[in-house]
mmCIF file of C-alpha atoms in Angstrom:
data_model
loop_
_atom_site.group_PDB
_atom_site.id
_atom_site.type_symbol
_atom_site.label_atom_id
_atom_site.label_comp_id
_atom_site.label_asym_id
_atom_site.label_seq_id
_atom_site.Cartn_x
_atom_site.Cartn_y
_atom_site.Cartn_z
ATOM 1 C CA GLU B 1042 4.945 -16.923 9.549
ATOM 2 C CA ALA B 1043 4.099 -14.040 11.203
ATOM 3 C CA GLY B 1044 2.960 -10.612 9.636
ATOM 4 C CA VAL B 1045 4.290 -7.291 9.827
ATOM 5 C CA ALA B 1046 3.959 -6.187 13.907
ATOM 6 C CA GLN B 1047 2.737 -2.471 14.872
ATOM 7 C CA SER B 1048 1.420 -0.865 17.506
ATOM 8 C CA PRO B 1049 -0.438 1.077 18.197
ATOM 9 C CA ARG B 1050 -3.169 0.390 16.553
ATOM 10 C CA TYR B 1051 -4.858 3.375 17.799
ATOM 11 C CA LYS B 1052 -3.577 7.362 18.955
ATOM 12 C CA ILE B 1053 -4.917 10.408 19.831
ATOM 13 C CA ILE B 1054 -3.208 13.247 21.229
ATOM 14 C CA GLU B 1055 -3.434 17.325 21.060
ATOM 15 C CA LYS B 1056 -1.398 19.414 18.322
ATOM 16 C CA ARG B 1057 1.918 20.034 19.474
ATOM 17 C CA GLN B 1058 2.136 17.217 20.720
ATOM 18 C CA SER B 1059 4.802 13.889 20.212
ATOM 19 C CA VAL B 1060 3.891 10.679 18.679
ATOM 20 C CA ALA B 1061 5.567 7.825 17.984
ATOM 21 C CA PHE B 1062 5.130 4.543 16.447
ATOM 22 C CA TRP B 1063 6.379 1.701 16.492
ATOM 23 C CA CYS B 1064 7.122 -1.477 13.183
ATOM 24 C CA ASN B 1065 8.555 -4.797 13.988
ATOM 25 C CA PRO B 1066 8.787 -6.005 10.008
ATOM 26 C CA ILE B 1067 8.649 -9.698 8.744
ATOM 27 C CA SER B 1068 11.699 -11.675 9.291
ATOM 28 C CA GLY B 1069 14.171 -11.459 6.703
ATOM 29 C CA HIS B 1070 12.335 -8.599 5.217
ATOM 30 C CA ALA B 1071 15.275 -6.093 4.179
ATOM 31 C CA THR B 1072 13.518 -3.459 2.974
ATOM 32 C CA LEU B 1073 10.829 -1.571 5.067
ATOM 33 C CA TYR B 1074 8.251 1.190 4.688
ATOM 34 C CA TRP B 1075 6.436 3.831 6.269
ATOM 35 C CA TYR B 1076 3.350 5.445 4.246
ATOM 36 C CA GLN B 1077 0.680 7.585 6.005
ATOM 37 C CA GLN B 1078 -2.581 6.970 4.273
ATOM 38 C CA ILE B 1079 -5.073 9.799 4.784
ATOM 39 C CA LEU B 1080 -8.562 9.358 4.583
ATOM 40 C CA GLY B 1081 -10.055 8.369 1.575
ATOM 41 C CA GLN B 1082 -6.684 8.597 -0.550
ATOM 42 C CA GLY B 1083 -3.753 6.324 -2.051
ATOM 43 C CA PRO B 1084 -1.033 5.117 0.655
ATOM 44 C CA LYS B 1085 1.786 7.568 0.369
ATOM 45 C CA LEU B 1086 5.185 6.416 0.970
ATOM 46 C CA LEU B 1087 7.052 8.761 4.200
ATOM 47 C CA ILE B 1088 10.368 6.660 3.927
ATOM 48 C CA GLN B 1089 12.066 3.485 2.939
ATOM 49 C CA PHE B 1090 14.511 1.889 4.432
ATOM 50 C CA GLN B 1091 17.137 -0.801 3.618
ATOM 51 C CA ASN B 1092 18.596 -2.900 6.302
ATOM 52 C CA ASN B 1093 19.667 0.475 8.563
ATOM 53 C CA GLY B 1094 20.111 2.738 5.892
ATOM 54 C CA VAL B 1095 17.957 5.950 4.605
ATOM 55 C CA VAL B 1096 16.507 4.820 0.906
ATOM 56 C CA ASP B 1097 13.914 7.370 -0.064
ATOM 57 C CA ASP B 1098 12.840 9.932 2.000
ATOM 58 C CA SER B 1099 12.124 12.418 -0.401
ATOM 59 C CA GLN B 1100 8.265 13.075 0.979
ATOM 60 C CA LEU B 1101 8.973 13.118 4.688
ATOM 61 C CA PRO B 1102 8.395 16.387 6.562
ATOM 62 C CA LYS B 1103 12.318 16.263 7.754
ATOM 63 C CA ASP B 1104 11.304 19.261 9.646
ATOM 64 C CA ARG B 1105 8.439 17.059 12.390
ATOM 65 C CA PHE B 1106 8.795 14.173 10.790
ATOM 66 C CA SER B 1107 11.877 11.351 11.921
ATOM 67 C CA ALA B 1108 12.705 7.305 11.870
ATOM 68 C CA GLU B 1109 15.238 5.279 12.647
ATOM 69 C CA ARG B 1110 15.615 1.331 12.052
ATOM 70 C CA LEU B 1111 18.520 0.340 14.271
ATOM 71 C CA LYS B 1112 19.571 -3.087 13.480
ATOM 72 C CA GLY B 1113 18.378 -2.834 10.519
ATOM 73 C CA VAL B 1114 14.777 -4.687 11.449
ATOM 74 C CA ASP B 1115 12.264 -2.940 13.895
ATOM 75 C CA SER B 1116 11.733 1.218 13.141
ATOM 76 C CA THR B 1117 9.902 3.663 14.531
ATOM 77 C CA LEU B 1118 8.540 6.493 13.162
ATOM 78 C CA LYS B 1119 8.160 10.269 15.484
ATOM 79 C CA ILE B 1120 6.149 12.763 14.568
ATOM 80 C CA GLN B 1121 7.107 16.115 17.236
ATOM 81 C CA PRO B 1122 5.052 18.484 16.979
ATOM 82 C CA ALA B 1123 1.611 16.502 15.690
ATOM 83 C CA LYS B 1124 -0.818 19.306 13.829
ATOM 84 C CA LEU B 1125 -3.946 18.428 12.408
ATOM 85 C CA GLU B 1126 -3.099 17.320 9.472
ATOM 86 C CA ASP B 1127 -1.126 14.724 9.945
ATOM 87 C CA SER B 1128 -4.626 13.033 11.243
ATOM 88 C CA ALA B 1129 -3.902 9.621 8.879
ATOM 89 C CA VAL B 1130 -3.605 5.677 9.246
ATOM 90 C CA TYR B 1131 0.656 5.111 9.489
ATOM 91 C CA LEU B 1132 1.157 1.839 7.456
ATOM 92 C CA CYS B 1133 4.249 0.215 7.772
ATOM 93 C CA ALA B 1134 5.115 -2.474 5.215
ATOM 94 C CA SER B 1135 8.043 -4.918 4.570
ATOM 95 C CA SER B 1136 9.417 -6.903 1.433
ATOM 96 C CA PHE B 1137 12.731 -8.562 0.302
ATOM 97 C CA PRO B 1138 15.560 -6.651 -0.965
ATOM 98 C CA PRO B 1139 15.319 -6.173 -4.945
ATOM 99 C CA ASN B 1140 17.165 -8.148 -7.175
ATOM 100 C CA SER B 1141 15.875 -11.206 -5.344
ATOM 101 C CA ASP B 1142 13.448 -13.108 -6.963
ATOM 102 C CA SER B 1143 11.195 -12.583 -4.381
ATOM 103 C CA ASN B 1144 10.459 -9.181 -4.948
ATOM 104 C CA THR B 1145 7.455 -9.193 -5.752
ATOM 105 C CA GLU B 1146 5.290 -8.255 -2.686
ATOM 106 C CA ALA B 1147 5.272 -5.406 0.291
ATOM 107 C CA PHE B 1148 3.473 -6.957 2.941
ATOM 108 C CA PHE B 1149 1.825 -4.968 5.377
ATOM 109 C CA GLY B 1150 1.087 -4.544 8.894
ATOM 110 C CA GLN B 1151 -2.383 -3.342 10.486
ATOM 111 C CA GLY B 1152 -1.575 0.285 11.230
ATOM 112 C CA THR B 1153 -1.911 3.412 13.303
ATOM 113 C CA ARG B 1154 -4.282 5.402 12.600
ATOM 114 C CA LEU B 1155 -3.309 8.968 14.333
ATOM 115 C CA THR B 1156 -6.036 11.546 15.842
ATOM 116 C CA VAL B 1157 -4.514 15.083 15.797
ATOM 117 C CA VAL B 1158 -6.684 17.159 18.371
ATOM 118 C CA ALA S 958 6.989 11.037 -13.039
ATOM 119 C CA GLN S 959 4.990 7.806 -12.417
ATOM 120 C CA THR S 960 1.510 7.507 -11.453
ATOM 121 C CA VAL S 961 -1.681 5.532 -10.885
ATOM 122 C CA THR S 962 -5.126 6.581 -11.548
ATOM 123 C CA GLN S 963 -7.915 4.716 -10.410
ATOM 124 C CA SER S 964 -11.387 7.274 -11.651
ATOM 125 C CA GLN S 965 -13.777 5.125 -9.766
ATOM 126 C CA PRO S 966 -13.660 6.797 -6.164
ATOM 127 C CA GLU S 967 -16.688 4.264 -5.088
ATOM 128 C CA MET S 968 -18.779 1.598 -7.207
ATOM 129 C CA SER S 969 -21.515 -0.653 -5.739
ATOM 130 C CA VAL S 970 -22.725 -4.119 -6.749
ATOM 131 C CA GLN S 971 -25.411 -6.707 -6.064
ATOM 132 C CA GLU S 972 -24.226 -9.650 -4.209
ATOM 133 C CA ALA S 973 -23.288 -12.884 -6.993
ATOM 134 C CA GLU S 974 -22.446 -10.087 -9.970
ATOM 135 C CA THR S 975 -19.109 -9.182 -11.789
ATOM 136 C CA VAL S 976 -17.587 -5.939 -11.154
ATOM 137 C CA THR S 977 -14.472 -4.254 -12.701
ATOM 138 C CA LEU S 978 -12.336 -2.102 -11.256
ATOM 139 C CA SER S 979 -10.152 0.436 -13.722
ATOM 140 C CA CYS S 980 -6.365 1.607 -13.561
ATOM 141 C CA THR S 981 -4.265 2.931 -15.637
ATOM 142 C CA TYR S 982 -0.508 4.343 -14.965
ATOM 143 C CA ASP S 983 2.187 6.348 -16.796
ATOM 144 C CA THR S 984 5.507 5.318 -16.610
ATOM 145 C CA SER S 985 9.010 4.460 -19.421
ATOM 146 C CA GLU S 986 9.652 1.741 -17.778
ATOM 147 C CA ASN S 987 8.935 -1.316 -19.658
ATOM 148 C CA ASN S 988 9.806 -4.163 -17.015
ATOM 149 C CA TYR S 989 7.091 -4.021 -13.589
ATOM 150 C CA TYR S 990 5.060 -5.799 -11.850
ATOM 151 C CA LEU S 991 1.550 -4.429 -11.502
ATOM 152 C CA PHE S 992 -1.046 -5.040 -8.316
ATOM 153 C CA TRP S 993 -3.942 -5.263 -6.682
ATOM 154 C CA TYR S 994 -4.841 -4.651 -2.899
ATOM 155 C CA LYS S 995 -7.300 -5.071 -1.272
ATOM 156 C CA GLN S 996 -8.113 -2.253 1.817
ATOM 157 C CA PRO S 997 -10.749 -3.833 4.707
ATOM 158 C CA PRO S 998 -12.446 -2.237 7.388
ATOM 159 C CA SER S 999 -9.524 -3.224 9.771
ATOM 160 C CA ARG S 1000 -6.878 -1.874 7.354
ATOM 161 C CA GLN S 1001 -4.603 -4.773 6.190
ATOM 162 C CA MET S 1002 -3.208 -3.535 3.031
ATOM 163 C CA ILE S 1003 -4.035 -7.861 1.122
ATOM 164 C CA LEU S 1004 -2.680 -8.420 -1.712
ATOM 165 C CA VAL S 1005 -5.188 -9.559 -4.164
ATOM 166 C CA ILE S 1006 -3.427 -10.156 -7.126
ATOM 167 C CA ARG S 1007 0.284 -9.260 -9.418
ATOM 168 C CA GLN S 1008 0.851 -9.881 -12.753
ATOM 169 C CA GLU S 1009 4.628 -9.246 -14.340
ATOM 170 C CA ALA S 1010 4.824 -7.169 -17.297
ATOM 171 C CA TYR S 1011 6.991 -9.544 -19.060
ATOM 172 C CA LYS S 1012 3.891 -11.639 -19.547
ATOM 173 C CA GLN S 1013 1.561 -11.512 -22.083
ATOM 174 C CA GLN S 1014 -1.100 -14.300 -20.479
ATOM 175 C CA ASN S 1015 -3.601 -12.384 -17.417
ATOM 176 C CA ALA S 1016 -3.028 -13.005 -13.788
ATOM 177 C CA THR S 1017 -6.133 -15.105 -12.607
ATOM 178 C CA GLU S 1018 -6.351 -16.121 -8.880
ATOM 179 C CA ASN S 1019 -9.560 -17.763 -8.543
ATOM 180 C CA ARG S 1020 -12.475 -14.592 -8.297
ATOM 181 C CA PHE S 1021 -10.405 -12.372 -9.469
ATOM 182 C CA SER S 1022 -8.999 -11.833 -12.670
ATOM 183 C CA VAL S 1023 -7.064 -8.482 -14.912
ATOM 184 C CA ASN S 1024 -7.159 -7.663 -18.133
ATOM 185 C CA PHE S 1025 -3.879 -6.458 -18.640
ATOM 186 C CA GLN S 1026 -3.558 -4.012 -21.606
ATOM 187 C CA LYS S 1027 0.087 -3.221 -22.212
ATOM 188 C CA ALA S 1028 0.468 -0.865 -24.587
ATOM 189 C CA ALA S 1029 -2.737 1.015 -23.199
ATOM 190 C CA LYS S 1030 -0.613 1.061 -19.575
ATOM 191 C CA SER S 1031 -4.251 -0.118 -18.435
ATOM 192 C CA PHE S 1032 -4.503 -3.218 -15.268
ATOM 193 C CA SER S 1033 -8.328 -3.543 -14.845
ATOM 194 C CA LEU S 1034 -9.337 -5.823 -11.672
ATOM 195 C CA LYS S 1035 -12.298 -8.581 -12.624
ATOM 196 C CA ILE S 1036 -14.042 -9.891 -9.750
ATOM 197 C CA SER S 1037 -16.547 -12.564 -10.648
ATOM 198 C CA ASP S 1038 -19.553 -14.043 -8.383
ATOM 199 C CA SER S 1039 -19.163 -11.423 -5.709
ATOM 200 C CA GLN S 1040 -19.396 -12.306 -2.347
ATOM 201 C CA LEU S 1041 -19.787 -9.605 0.557
ATOM 202 C CA GLY S 1042 -16.556 -10.312 1.472
ATOM 203 C CA ASP S 1043 -14.859 -8.461 -1.082
ATOM 204 C CA THR S 1044 -16.288 -4.868 0.567
ATOM 205 C CA ALA S 1045 -13.491 -3.149 0.402
ATOM 206 C CA MET S 1046 -11.225 -0.294 -0.725
ATOM 207 C CA TYR S 1047 -8.909 -1.828 -3.730
ATOM 208 C CA PHE S 1048 -5.698 -0.141 -4.883
ATOM 209 C CA CYS S 1049 -4.107 -0.482 -7.734
ATOM 210 C CA ALA S 1050 -0.054 -0.243 -7.714
ATOM 211 C CA PHE S 1051 2.886 -0.681 -9.447
ATOM 212 C CA THR S 1052 6.447 -1.241 -8.883
ATOM 213 C CA PRO S 1053 9.242 -1.266 -11.440
ATOM 214 C CA ILE S 1054 11.489 -4.133 -11.659
ATOM 215 C CA GLY S 1055 14.736 -3.726 -9.571
ATOM 216 C CA ASP S 1056 13.088 -1.056 -7.267
ATOM 217 C CA ASP S 1057 11.166 -1.739 -4.641
ATOM 218 C CA LYS S 1058 9.058 1.643 -4.477
ATOM 219 C CA ILE S 1059 5.535 1.269 -4.252
ATOM 220 C CA ILE S 1060 3.439 3.712 -6.152
ATOM 221 C CA PHE S 1061 -0.471 3.692 -4.958
ATOM 222 C CA GLY S 1062 -3.422 4.786 -6.649
ATOM 223 C CA LYS S 1063 -6.170 6.564 -4.957
ATOM 224 C CA GLY S 1064 -8.117 3.781 -4.024
ATOM 225 C CA THR S 1065 -12.103 2.426 -5.772
ATOM 226 C CA ARG S 1066 -13.970 1.735 -2.694
ATOM 227 C CA LEU S 1067 -16.060 -0.818 -3.468
ATOM 228 C CA HIS S 1068 -19.942 -1.962 -1.518
ATOM 229 C CA ILE S 1069 -20.895 -5.179 -2.093
ATOM 230 C CA LEU S 1070 -24.304 -5.616 -1.446
ATOM 231 C CA PRO S 1071 -26.800 -8.331 -0.367
#
C-alpha cells in the first residue's frame, strides 16, 4: 500500500515569508497528525485531525500556524510569517481512528525540512 | 502529565554487538501501547516494535526485543547482532489505548561502528 506522502521535501525561505506543506495520508486513515521536529529533539505534536475535524491543536502557535484538512483526506500546514525558530522537520502521520482494532500504529511520511534564514 | 524519558542522548557500539536503549515513562493510565520508532537519516519514522501494556510477555521482532517492566514504567529496547543499517535515531513513544495521541521521547542517537 502507498505510504504517507509529503511535499516538498525541502524548503528554504526568509524570515517573515510564508510557506505551506502538503500531506496525503494512507487511504482509510481517519486520523492525521502534524508534528514539528527540531534538530536533536523528538517530534512535538502540532495538530491532530479526526477526519476533517480538529481533535487537538493545543500546541499549535495559532498566531502564525494554520492547518486544514478539507474533505477529511489531504491536509496542508501553513506558516505565516515564518520565524527563524520555525526551522525544523515537519512530519505528517496518519493512523486508523481510536477504538478500532487496528489502532496500534501511526505511519509517517518522510517529512519536510524547513530552513528559515 | 504523560511523559517519555530517554536518558541516553547518544550511543555507539561495534557491529555484531548487542546494545540496549533505555526508556522510562510516566502515566496514570493502565492500558496503553508502547513503541520504539527508528528514524534513519532519510527522516522516515519506521516502527520497530510495539508492546501492549496488558501483555506480560515481552515483544520480539527478529533481532529486536523489549524488556517491559510495567511497575517500574520502563521499556528498554535490545538490539542483538547489531548491523550498520541500525544506525539511526531511536524514539520511544507511548499511546493510551482508546486515545490516539502519541507522546515521544527525545530520542537516542545510535551509531553502529564497523
